[in-house]
JSON list of C-alpha atoms in Angstrom, two decimals:
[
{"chain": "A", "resi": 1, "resn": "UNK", "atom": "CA", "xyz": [14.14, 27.26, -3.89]},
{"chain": "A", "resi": 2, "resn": "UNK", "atom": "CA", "xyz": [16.37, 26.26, -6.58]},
{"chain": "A", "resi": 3, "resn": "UNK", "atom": "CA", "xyz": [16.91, 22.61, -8.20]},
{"chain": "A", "resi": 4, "resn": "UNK", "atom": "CA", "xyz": [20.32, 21.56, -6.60]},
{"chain": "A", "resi": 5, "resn": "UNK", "atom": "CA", "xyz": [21.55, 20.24, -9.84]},
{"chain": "A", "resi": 6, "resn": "UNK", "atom": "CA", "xyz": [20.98, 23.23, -11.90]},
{"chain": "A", "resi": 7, "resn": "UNK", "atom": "CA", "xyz": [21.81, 25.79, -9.39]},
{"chain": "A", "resi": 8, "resn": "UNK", "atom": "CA", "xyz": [25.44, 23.96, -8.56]},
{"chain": "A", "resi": 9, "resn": "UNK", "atom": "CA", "xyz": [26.20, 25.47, -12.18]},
{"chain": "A", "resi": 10, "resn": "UNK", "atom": "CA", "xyz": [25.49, 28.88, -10.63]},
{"chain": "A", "resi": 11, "resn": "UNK", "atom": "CA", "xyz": [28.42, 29.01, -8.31]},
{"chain": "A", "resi": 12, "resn": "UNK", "atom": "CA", "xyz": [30.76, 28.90, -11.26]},
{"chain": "A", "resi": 13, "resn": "UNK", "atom": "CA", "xyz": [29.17, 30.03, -14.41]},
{"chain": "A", "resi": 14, "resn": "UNK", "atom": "CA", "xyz": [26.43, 31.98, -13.41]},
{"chain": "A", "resi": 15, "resn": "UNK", "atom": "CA", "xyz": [28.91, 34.57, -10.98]},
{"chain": "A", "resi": 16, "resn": "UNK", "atom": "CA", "xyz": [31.41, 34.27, -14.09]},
{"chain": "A", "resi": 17, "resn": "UNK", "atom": "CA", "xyz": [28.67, 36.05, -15.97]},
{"chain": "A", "resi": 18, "resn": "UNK", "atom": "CA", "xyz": [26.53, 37.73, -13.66]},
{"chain": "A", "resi": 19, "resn": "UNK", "atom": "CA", "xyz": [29.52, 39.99, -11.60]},
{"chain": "A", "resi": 20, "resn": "UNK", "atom": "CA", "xyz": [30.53, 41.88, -14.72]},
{"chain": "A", "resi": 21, "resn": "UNK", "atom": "CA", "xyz": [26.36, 42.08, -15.92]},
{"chain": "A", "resi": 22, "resn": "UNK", "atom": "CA", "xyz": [26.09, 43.98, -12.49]},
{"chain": "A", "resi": 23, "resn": "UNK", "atom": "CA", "xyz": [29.57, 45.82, -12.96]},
{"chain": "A", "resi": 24, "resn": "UNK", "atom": "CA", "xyz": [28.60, 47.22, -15.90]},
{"chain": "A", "resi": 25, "resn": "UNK", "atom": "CA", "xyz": [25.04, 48.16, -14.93]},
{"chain": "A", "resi": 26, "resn": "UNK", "atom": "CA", "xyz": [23.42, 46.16, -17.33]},
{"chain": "A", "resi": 27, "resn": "UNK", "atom": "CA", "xyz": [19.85, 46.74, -17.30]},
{"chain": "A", "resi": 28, "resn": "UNK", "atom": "CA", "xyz": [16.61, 48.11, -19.12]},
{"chain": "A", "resi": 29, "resn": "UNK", "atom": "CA", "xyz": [16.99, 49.87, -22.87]},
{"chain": "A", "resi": 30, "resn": "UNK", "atom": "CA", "xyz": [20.46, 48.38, -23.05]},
{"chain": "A", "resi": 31, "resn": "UNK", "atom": "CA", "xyz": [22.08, 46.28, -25.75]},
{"chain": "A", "resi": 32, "resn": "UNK", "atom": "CA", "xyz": [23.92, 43.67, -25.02]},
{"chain": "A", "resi": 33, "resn": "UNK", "atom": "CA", "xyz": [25.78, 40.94, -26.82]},
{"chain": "A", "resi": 34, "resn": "UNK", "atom": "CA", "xyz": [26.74, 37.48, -25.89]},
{"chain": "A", "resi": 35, "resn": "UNK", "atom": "CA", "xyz": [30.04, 35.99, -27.90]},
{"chain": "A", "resi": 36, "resn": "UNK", "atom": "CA", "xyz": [29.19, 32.12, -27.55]},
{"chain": "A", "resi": 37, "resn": "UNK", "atom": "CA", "xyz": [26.61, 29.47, -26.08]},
{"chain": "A", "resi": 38, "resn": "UNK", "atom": "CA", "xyz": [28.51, 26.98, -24.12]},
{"chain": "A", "resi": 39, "resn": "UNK", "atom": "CA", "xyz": [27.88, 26.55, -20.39]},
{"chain": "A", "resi": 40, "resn": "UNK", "atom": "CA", "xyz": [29.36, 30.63, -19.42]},
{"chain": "A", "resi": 41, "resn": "UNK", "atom": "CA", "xyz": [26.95, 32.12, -22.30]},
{"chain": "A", "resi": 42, "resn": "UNK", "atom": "CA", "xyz": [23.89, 29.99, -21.89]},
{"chain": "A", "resi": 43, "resn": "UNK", "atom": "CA", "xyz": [23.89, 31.72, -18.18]},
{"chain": "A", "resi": 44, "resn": "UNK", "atom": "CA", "xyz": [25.29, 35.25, -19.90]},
{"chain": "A", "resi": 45, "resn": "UNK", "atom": "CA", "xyz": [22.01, 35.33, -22.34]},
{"chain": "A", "resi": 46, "resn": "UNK", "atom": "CA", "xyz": [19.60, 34.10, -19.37]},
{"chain": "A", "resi": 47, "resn": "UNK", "atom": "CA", "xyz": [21.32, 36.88, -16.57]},
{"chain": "A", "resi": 48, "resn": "UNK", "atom": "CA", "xyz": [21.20, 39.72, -19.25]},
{"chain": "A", "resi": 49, "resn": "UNK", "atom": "CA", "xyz": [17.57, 38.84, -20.53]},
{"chain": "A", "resi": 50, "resn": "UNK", "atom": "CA", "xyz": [16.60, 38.76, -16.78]},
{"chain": "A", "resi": 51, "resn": "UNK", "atom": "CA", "xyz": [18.67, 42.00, -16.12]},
{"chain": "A", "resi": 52, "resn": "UNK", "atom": "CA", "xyz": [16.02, 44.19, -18.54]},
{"chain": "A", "resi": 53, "resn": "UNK", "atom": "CA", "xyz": [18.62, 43.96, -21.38]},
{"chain": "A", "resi": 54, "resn": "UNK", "atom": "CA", "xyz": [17.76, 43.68, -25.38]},
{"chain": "A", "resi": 55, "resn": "UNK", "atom": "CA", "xyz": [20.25, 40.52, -25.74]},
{"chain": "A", "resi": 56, "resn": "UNK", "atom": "CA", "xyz": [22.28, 39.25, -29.08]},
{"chain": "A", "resi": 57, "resn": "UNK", "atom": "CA", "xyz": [24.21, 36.21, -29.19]},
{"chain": "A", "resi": 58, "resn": "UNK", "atom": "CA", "xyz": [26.84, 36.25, -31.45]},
{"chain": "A", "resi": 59, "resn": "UNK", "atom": "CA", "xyz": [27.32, 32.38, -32.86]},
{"chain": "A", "resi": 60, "resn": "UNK", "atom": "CA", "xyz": [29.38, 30.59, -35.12]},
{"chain": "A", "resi": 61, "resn": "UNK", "atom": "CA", "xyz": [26.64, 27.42, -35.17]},
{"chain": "A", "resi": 62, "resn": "UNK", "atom": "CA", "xyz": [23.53, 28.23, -37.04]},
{"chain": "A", "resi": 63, "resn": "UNK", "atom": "CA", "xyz": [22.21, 25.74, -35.17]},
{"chain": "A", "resi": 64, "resn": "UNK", "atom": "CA", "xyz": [22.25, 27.02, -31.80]},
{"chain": "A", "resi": 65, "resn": "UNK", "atom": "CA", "xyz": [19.52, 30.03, -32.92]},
{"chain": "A", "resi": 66, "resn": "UNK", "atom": "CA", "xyz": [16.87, 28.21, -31.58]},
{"chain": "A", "resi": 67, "resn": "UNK", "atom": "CA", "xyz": [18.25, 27.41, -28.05]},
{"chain": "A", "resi": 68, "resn": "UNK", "atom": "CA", "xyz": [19.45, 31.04, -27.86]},
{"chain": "A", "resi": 69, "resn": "UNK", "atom": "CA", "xyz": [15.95, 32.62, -28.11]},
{"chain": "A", "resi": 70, "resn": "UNK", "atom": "CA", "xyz": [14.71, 29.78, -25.49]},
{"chain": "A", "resi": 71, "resn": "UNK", "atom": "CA", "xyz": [17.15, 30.84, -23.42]},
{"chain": "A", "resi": 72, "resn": "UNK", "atom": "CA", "xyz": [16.34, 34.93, -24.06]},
{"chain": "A", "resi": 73, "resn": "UNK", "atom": "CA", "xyz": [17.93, 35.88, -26.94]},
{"chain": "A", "resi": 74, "resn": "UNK", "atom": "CA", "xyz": [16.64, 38.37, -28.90]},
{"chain": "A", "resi": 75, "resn": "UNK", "atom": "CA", "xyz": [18.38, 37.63, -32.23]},
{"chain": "A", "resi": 76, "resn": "UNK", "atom": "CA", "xyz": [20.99, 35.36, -33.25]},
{"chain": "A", "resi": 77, "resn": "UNK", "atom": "CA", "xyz": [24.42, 36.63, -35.40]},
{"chain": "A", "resi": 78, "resn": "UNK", "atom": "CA", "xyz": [26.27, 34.69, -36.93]},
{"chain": "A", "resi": 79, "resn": "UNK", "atom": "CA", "xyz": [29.83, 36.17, -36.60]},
{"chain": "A", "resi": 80, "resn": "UNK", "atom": "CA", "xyz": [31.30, 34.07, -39.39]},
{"chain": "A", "resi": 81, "resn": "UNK", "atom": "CA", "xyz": [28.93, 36.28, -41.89]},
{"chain": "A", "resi": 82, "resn": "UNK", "atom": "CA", "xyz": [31.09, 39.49, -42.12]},
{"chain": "A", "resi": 83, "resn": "UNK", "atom": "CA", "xyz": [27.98, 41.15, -43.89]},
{"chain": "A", "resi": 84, "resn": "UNK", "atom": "CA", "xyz": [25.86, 40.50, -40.78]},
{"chain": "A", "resi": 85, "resn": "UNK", "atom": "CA", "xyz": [28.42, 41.69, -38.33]},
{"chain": "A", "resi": 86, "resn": "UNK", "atom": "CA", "xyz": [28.98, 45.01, -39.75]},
{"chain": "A", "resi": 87, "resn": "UNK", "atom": "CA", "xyz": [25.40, 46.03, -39.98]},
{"chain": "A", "resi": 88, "resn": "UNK", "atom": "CA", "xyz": [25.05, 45.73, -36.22]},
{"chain": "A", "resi": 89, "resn": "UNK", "atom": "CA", "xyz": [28.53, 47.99, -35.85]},
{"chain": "A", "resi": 90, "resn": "UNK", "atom": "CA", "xyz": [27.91, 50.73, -33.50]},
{"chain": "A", "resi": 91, "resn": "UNK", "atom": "CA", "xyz": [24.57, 49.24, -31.63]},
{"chain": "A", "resi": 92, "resn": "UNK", "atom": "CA", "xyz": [26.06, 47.60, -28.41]},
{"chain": "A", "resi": 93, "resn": "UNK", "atom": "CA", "xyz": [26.33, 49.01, -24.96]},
{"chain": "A", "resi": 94, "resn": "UNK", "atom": "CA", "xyz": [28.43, 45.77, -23.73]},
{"chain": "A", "resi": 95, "resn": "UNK", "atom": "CA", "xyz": [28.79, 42.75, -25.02]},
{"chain": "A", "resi": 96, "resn": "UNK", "atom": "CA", "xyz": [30.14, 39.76, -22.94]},
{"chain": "A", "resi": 97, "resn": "UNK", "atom": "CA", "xyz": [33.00, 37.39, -24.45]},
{"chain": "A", "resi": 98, "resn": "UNK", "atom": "CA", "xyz": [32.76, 34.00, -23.24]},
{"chain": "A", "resi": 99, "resn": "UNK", "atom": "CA", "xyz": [34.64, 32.21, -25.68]},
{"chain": "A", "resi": 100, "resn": "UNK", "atom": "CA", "xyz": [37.79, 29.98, -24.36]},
{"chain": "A", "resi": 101, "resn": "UNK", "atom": "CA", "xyz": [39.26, 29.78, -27.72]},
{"chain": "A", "resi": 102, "resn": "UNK", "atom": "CA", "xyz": [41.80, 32.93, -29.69]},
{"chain": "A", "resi": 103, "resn": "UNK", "atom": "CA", "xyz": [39.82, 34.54, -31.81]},
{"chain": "A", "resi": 104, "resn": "UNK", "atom": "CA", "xyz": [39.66, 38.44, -33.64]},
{"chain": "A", "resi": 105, "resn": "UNK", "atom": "CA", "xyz": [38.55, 41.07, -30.80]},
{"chain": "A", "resi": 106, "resn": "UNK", "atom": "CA", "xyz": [38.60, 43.77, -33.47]},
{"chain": "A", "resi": 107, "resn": "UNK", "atom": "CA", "xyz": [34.86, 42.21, -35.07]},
{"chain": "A", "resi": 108, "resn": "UNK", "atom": "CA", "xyz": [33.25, 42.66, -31.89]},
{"chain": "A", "resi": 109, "resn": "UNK", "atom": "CA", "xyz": [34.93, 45.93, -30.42]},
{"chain": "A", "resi": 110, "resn": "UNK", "atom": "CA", "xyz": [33.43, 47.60, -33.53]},
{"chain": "A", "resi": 111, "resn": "UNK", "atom": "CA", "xyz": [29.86, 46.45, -32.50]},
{"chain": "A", "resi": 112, "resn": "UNK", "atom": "CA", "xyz": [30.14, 48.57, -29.48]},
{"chain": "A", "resi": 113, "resn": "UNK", "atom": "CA", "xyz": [28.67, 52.10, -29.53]},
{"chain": "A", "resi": 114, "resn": "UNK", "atom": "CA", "xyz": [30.85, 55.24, -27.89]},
{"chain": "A", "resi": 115, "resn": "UNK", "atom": "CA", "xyz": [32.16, 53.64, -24.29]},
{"chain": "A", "resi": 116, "resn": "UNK", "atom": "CA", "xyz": [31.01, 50.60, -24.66]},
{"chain": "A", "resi": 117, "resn": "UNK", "atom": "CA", "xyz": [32.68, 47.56, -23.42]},
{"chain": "A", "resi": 118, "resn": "UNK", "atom": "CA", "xyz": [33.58, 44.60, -24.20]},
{"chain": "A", "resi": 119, "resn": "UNK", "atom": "CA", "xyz": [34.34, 41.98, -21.53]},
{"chain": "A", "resi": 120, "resn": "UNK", "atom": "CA", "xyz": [36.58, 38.44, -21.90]},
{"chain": "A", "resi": 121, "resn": "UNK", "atom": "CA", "xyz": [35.23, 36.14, -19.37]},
{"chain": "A", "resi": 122, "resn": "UNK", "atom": "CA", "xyz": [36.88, 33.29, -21.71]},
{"chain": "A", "resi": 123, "resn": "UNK", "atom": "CA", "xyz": [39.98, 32.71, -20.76]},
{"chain": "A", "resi": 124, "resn": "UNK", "atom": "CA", "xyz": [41.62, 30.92, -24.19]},
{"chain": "A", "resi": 125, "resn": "UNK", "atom": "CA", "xyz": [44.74, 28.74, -23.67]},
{"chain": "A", "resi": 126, "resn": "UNK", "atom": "CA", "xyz": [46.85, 30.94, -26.07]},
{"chain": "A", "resi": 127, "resn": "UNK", "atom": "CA", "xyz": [46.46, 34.59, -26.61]},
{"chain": "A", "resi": 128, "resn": "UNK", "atom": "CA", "xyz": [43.88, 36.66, -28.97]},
{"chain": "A", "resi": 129, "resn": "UNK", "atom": "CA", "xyz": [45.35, 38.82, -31.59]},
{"chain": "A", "resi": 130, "resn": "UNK", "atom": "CA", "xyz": [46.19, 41.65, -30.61]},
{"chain": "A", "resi": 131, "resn": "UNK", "atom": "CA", "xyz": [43.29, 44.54, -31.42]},
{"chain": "A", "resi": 132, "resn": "UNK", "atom": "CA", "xyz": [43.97, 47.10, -33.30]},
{"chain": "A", "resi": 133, "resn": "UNK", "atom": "CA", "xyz": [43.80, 51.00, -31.01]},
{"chain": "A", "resi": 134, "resn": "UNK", "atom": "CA", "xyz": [41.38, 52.61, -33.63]},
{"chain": "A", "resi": 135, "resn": "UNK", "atom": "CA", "xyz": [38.37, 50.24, -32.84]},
{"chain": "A", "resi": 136, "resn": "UNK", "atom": "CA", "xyz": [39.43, 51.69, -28.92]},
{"chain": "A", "resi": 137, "resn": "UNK", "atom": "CA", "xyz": [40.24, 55.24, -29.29]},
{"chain": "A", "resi": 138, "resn": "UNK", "atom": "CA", "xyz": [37.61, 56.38, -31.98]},
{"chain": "A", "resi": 139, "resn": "UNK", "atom": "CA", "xyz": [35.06, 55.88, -29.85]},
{"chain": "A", "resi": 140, "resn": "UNK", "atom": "CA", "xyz": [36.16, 55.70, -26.47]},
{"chain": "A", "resi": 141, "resn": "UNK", "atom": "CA", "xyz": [35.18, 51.58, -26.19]},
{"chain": "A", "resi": 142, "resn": "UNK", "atom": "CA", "xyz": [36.91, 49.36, -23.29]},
{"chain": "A", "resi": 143, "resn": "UNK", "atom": "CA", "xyz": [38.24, 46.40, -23.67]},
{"chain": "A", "resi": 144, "resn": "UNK", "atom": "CA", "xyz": [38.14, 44.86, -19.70]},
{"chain": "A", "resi": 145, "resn": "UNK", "atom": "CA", "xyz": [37.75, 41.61, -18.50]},
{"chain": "A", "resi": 146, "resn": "UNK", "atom": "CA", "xyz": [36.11, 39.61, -15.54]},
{"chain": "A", "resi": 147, "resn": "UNK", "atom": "CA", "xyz": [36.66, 36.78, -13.05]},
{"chain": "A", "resi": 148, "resn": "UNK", "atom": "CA", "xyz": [34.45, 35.51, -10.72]},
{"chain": "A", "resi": 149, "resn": "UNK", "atom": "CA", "xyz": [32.39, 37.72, -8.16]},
{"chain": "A", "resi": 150, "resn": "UNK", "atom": "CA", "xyz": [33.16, 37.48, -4.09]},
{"chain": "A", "resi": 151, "resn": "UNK", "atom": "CA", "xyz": [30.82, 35.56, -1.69]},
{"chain": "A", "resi": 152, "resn": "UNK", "atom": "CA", "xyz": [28.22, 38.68, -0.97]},
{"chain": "A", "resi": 153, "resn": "UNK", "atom": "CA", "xyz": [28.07, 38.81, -4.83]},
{"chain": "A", "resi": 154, "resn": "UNK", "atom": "CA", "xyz": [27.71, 35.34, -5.25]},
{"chain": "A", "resi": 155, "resn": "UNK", "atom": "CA", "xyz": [24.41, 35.35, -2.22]},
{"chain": "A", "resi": 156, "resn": "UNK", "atom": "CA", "xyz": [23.21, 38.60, -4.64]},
{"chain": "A", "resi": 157, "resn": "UNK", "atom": "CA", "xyz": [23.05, 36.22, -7.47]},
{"chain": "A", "resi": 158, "resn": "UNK", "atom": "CA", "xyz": [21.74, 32.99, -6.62]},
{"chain": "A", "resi": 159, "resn": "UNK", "atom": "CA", "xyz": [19.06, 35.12, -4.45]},
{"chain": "A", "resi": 160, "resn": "UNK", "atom": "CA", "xyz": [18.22, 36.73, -8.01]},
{"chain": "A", "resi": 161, "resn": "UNK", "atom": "CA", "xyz": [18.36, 33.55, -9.68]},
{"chain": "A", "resi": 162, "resn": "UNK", "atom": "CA", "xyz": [15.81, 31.73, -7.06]},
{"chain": "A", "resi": 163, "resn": "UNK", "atom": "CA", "xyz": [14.17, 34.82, -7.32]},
{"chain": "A", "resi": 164, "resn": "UNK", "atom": "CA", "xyz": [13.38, 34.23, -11.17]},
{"chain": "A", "resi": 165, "resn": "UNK", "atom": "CA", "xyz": [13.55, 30.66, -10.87]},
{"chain": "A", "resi": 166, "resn": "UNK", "atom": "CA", "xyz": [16.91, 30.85, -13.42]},
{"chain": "A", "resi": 167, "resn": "UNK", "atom": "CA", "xyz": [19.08, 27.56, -13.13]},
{"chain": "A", "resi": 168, "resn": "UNK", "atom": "CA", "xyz": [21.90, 26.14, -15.69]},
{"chain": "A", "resi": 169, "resn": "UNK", "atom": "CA", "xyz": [20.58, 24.27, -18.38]},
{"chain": "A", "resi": 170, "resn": "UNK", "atom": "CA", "xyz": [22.39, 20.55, -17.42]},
{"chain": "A", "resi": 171, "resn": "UNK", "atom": "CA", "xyz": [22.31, 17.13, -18.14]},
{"chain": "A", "resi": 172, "resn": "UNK", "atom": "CA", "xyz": [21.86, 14.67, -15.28]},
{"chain": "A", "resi": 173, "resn": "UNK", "atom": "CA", "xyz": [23.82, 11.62, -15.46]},
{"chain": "A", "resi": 174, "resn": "UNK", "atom": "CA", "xyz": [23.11, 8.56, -13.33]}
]
């Protein structure tokens, strides 16, 4: 049913994103975050939105807000504005990390409410910081991470993707 082109995208982004969405029983009444809009959380905000879930993606590009709510976002933060970021601390049930570049865990672990997670599906080429165990222990929040889903999870996705018609955004070159 699916658009070869955009559904390609699926086998390696979309299972990236969707195994630990379905892992962590995202669904209805949750809140979940999105750290990045590249080609892992462009499927991570469309799998979430389509899983039920209130959905925040956390940007450092102002300019990606409006692509974010076409895609399902709820609301855009920008997690370079410190003020912003701590007035959503506490609200998330799981946010997903897709970002392939180091960067401070410690902003988003304190956006998660009492065991919430927070999942790195970015794998950066030298390591994060190391978070601090307060953001962890005071609450009880996990810090896990995700690869890729096996081949009956991977026919469970693309058959809830053509299901909702949800493809990769791409860009078709001759």
């Amino acid at each position: 049913k699916l658009d070869p082109a955009g559904a390609a995208p699926l086998l390696c982004a979309g299972i990236t994103t969707y195994s630990p969405l379905r892992h962590w029983r995202v669904g209805p009444g949750q809140r979940v975050g999105v750290v990045g809009l590249g080609g892992l959380g462009h499927m991570g905000v469309k799998l979430a939105h389509a899983l039920g879930a209130r959905v925040s993606l956390f940007t450092t590009t102002p300019g990606k807000a409006a692509d974010a709510h076409r895609l399902g976002a709820d609301e855009v933060i920008i997690s370079k504005n410190a003020a912003e970021m701590q007035k959503h601390g506490g609200r998330f049930d799981f946010i997903l990390d897709t970002v392939a570049a180091p960067h401070n865990l410690d902003a988003y672990l304190a956006l998660l409410k009492r065991d919430g997670t927070l999942c790195l599906v970015g794998v950066p080429d030298q390591p994060h910081p190391s978070p601090g165990v307060f953001n962890l222990v005071m609450r009880r929040r996990q810090l896990a991470g995700s690869l890729i889903g096996g081949i009956p999870e991977t026919q469970e996705m693309l058959d809830f993707c053509a299901d909702r018609n949800i493809t990769a955004d791409v860009e078709v070159i001759p």
